[in-house]
Amino acid sequence: MPLDHLTILWTNEDSSRTFYRHLLPRLGFREKRQDIWHDARGLFFQFRPAQDGTRPYERYGAGLNHLGFQAPSREFVEDLHRHMTDAGFEARLQKLGGTLALFMPDPDGLRVEVSHYPEGSDPVD
């Protein structure tokens, strides 16, 4: 059964919307309407404001740690790194064995990972 959507809650609408408008088209997503994005396989992202008084995102707290996408090539990862840093966003490259990984925190700290893996390797161990 395929995953069909993810809902991400944000605390700063403008900065989060700007971040995802730079990132998601590069990952193959189109904006269907404001704050609703989808790709050709039918995966949707929905963005909504977080409720006032809720706790902020905690990287190592219970819940989602990061979003991981598989890149078609190392060049794709390097190009995305340039695109996001040129746009003023934090983006860190990491080499893990033969894997090239790019980690980008959104304005609330939720990390998006885009990685290219060596032939035959799994994205997680």
Tab-separated table of C-alpha atoms in Angstrom:
chain	number	residue	atom	x	y	z
A	1	MET	CA	0.000	0.000	0.000
A	2	PRO	CA	1.701	3.239	-1.110
A	3	LEU	CA	2.079	6.306	1.046
A	4	ASP	CA	-0.274	8.941	-0.384
A	5	HIS	CA	0.309	12.108	1.644
A	6	LEU	CA	2.305	13.869	4.323
A	7	THR	CA	1.085	16.867	6.290
A	8	ILE	CA	3.739	19.240	7.576
A	9	LEU	CA	2.836	21.875	10.138
A	10	TRP	CA	4.759	25.122	10.226
A	11	THR	CA	5.171	28.000	12.647
A	12	ASN	CA	6.202	30.635	10.073
A	13	GLU	CA	4.110	30.458	6.940
A	14	ASP	CA	6.199	32.824	4.814
A	15	SER	CA	9.641	31.357	5.478
A	16	SER	CA	8.405	27.763	5.245
A	17	ARG	CA	6.484	28.410	2.044
A	18	THR	CA	9.599	30.008	0.513
A	19	PHE	CA	11.783	27.033	1.517
A	20	TYR	CA	9.440	24.414	0.060
A	21	ARG	CA	8.784	26.443	-3.102
A	22	HIS	CA	12.527	26.329	-3.766
A	23	LEU	CA	12.901	22.653	-2.901
A	24	LEU	CA	9.837	20.710	-4.021
A	25	PRO	CA	9.895	21.518	-7.761
A	26	ARG	CA	13.487	20.202	-7.869
A	27	LEU	CA	12.219	16.929	-6.367
A	28	GLY	CA	9.510	16.509	-9.013
A	29	PHE	CA	6.561	18.074	-7.172
A	30	ARG	CA	4.056	20.557	-8.591
A	31	GLU	CA	1.924	22.968	-6.617
A	32	LYS	CA	-1.695	21.941	-7.191
A	33	ARG	CA	-2.959	24.879	-5.157
A	34	GLN	CA	-1.453	26.960	-2.408
A	35	ASP	CA	0.199	24.697	0.166
A	36	ILE	CA	-0.761	21.448	-1.634
A	37	TRP	CA	1.963	19.774	-3.718
A	38	HIS	CA	2.021	16.439	-5.565
A	39	ASP	CA	4.325	14.340	-7.692
A	40	ALA	CA	3.622	12.088	-10.699
A	41	ARG	CA	3.306	9.005	-8.475
A	42	GLY	CA	0.499	10.541	-6.438
A	43	LEU	CA	2.363	11.518	-3.266
A	44	PHE	CA	0.933	14.721	-1.815
A	45	PHE	CA	2.425	17.215	0.622
A	46	GLN	CA	0.021	19.387	2.550
A	47	PHE	CA	1.254	22.349	4.595
A	48	ARG	CA	-0.731	23.876	7.429
A	49	PRO	CA	-0.051	26.176	10.374
A	50	ALA	CA	0.845	24.589	13.685
A	51	GLN	CA	-1.558	25.315	16.512
A	52	ASP	CA	-0.517	28.007	18.961
A	53	GLY	CA	0.891	26.677	22.202
A	54	THR	CA	2.140	23.377	20.776
A	55	ARG	CA	5.700	22.203	21.290
A	56	PRO	CA	8.274	22.925	18.590
A	57	TYR	CA	9.788	20.232	16.399
A	58	GLU	CA	12.400	18.148	18.238
A	59	ARG	CA	14.862	16.322	16.020
A	60	TYR	CA	15.393	13.431	18.430
A	61	GLY	CA	11.978	13.516	20.093
A	62	ALA	CA	9.214	11.028	19.376
A	63	GLY	CA	7.762	11.370	15.896
A	64	LEU	CA	9.251	12.095	12.509
A	65	ASN	CA	13.030	12.655	12.383
A	66	HIS	CA	13.471	13.575	8.707
A	67	LEU	CA	12.148	13.096	5.170
A	68	GLY	CA	14.397	11.104	2.824
A	69	PHE	CA	14.392	11.247	-0.983
A	70	GLN	CA	16.489	9.158	-3.368
A	71	ALA	CA	18.328	11.188	-6.003
A	72	PRO	CA	18.979	9.836	-9.515
A	73	SER	CA	22.674	10.809	-9.437
A	74	ARG	CA	25.441	12.406	-7.396
A	75	GLU	CA	25.310	15.372	-9.785
A	76	PHE	CA	21.648	15.892	-8.886
A	77	VAL	CA	22.578	16.102	-5.186
A	78	GLU	CA	25.423	18.543	-5.900
A	79	ASP	CA	23.202	20.716	-8.130
A	80	LEU	CA	20.470	20.803	-5.484
A	81	HIS	CA	23.065	21.782	-2.871
A	82	ARG	CA	24.129	24.731	-5.035
A	83	HIS	CA	20.524	25.738	-5.741
A	84	MET	CA	19.496	25.753	-2.083
A	85	THR	CA	22.640	27.498	-0.780
A	86	ASP	CA	22.420	30.106	-3.558
A	87	ALA	CA	18.842	30.759	-2.393
A	88	GLY	CA	20.158	31.354	1.145
A	89	PHE	CA	19.126	28.090	2.811
A	90	GLU	CA	21.260	25.877	5.030
A	91	ALA	CA	22.262	22.743	3.119
A	92	ARG	CA	24.999	20.332	4.242
A	93	LEU	CA	26.592	17.639	2.109
A	94	GLN	CA	27.755	14.445	3.808
A	95	LYS	CA	29.654	11.520	2.343
A	96	LEU	CA	28.761	8.242	4.039
A	97	GLY	CA	30.704	5.426	2.396
A	98	GLY	CA	29.674	5.671	-1.248
A	99	THR	CA	26.507	7.619	-0.444
A	100	LEU	CA	26.305	11.354	-1.054
A	101	ALA	CA	23.661	12.883	1.225
A	102	LEU	CA	22.334	16.426	1.381
A	103	PHE	CA	20.584	17.533	4.578
A	104	MET	CA	18.467	20.688	4.642
A	105	PRO	CA	16.500	21.818	7.694
A	106	ASP	CA	13.260	23.602	6.957
A	107	PRO	CA	12.575	26.800	8.949
A	108	ASP	CA	11.119	24.742	11.826
A	109	GLY	CA	14.073	22.338	11.891
A	110	LEU	CA	12.500	19.352	10.101
A	111	ARG	CA	15.311	17.971	7.964
A	112	VAL	CA	14.899	16.969	4.347
A	113	GLU	CA	17.506	14.512	3.060
A	114	VAL	CA	18.255	13.945	-0.619
A	115	SER	CA	20.777	11.163	-1.219
A	116	HIS	CA	22.361	9.178	-3.998
A	117	TYR	CA	23.216	5.609	-2.998
A	118	PRO	CA	25.736	3.227	-4.552
A	119	GLU	CA	24.255	0.522	-6.776
A	120	GLY	CA	22.689	-2.238	-4.692
A	121	SER	CA	22.705	-0.434	-1.349
A	122	ASP	CA	19.638	0.240	0.778
A	123	PRO	CA	18.690	3.738	1.961
A	124	VAL	CA	18.664	2.586	5.599
A	125	ASP	CA	20.506	-0.160	7.443
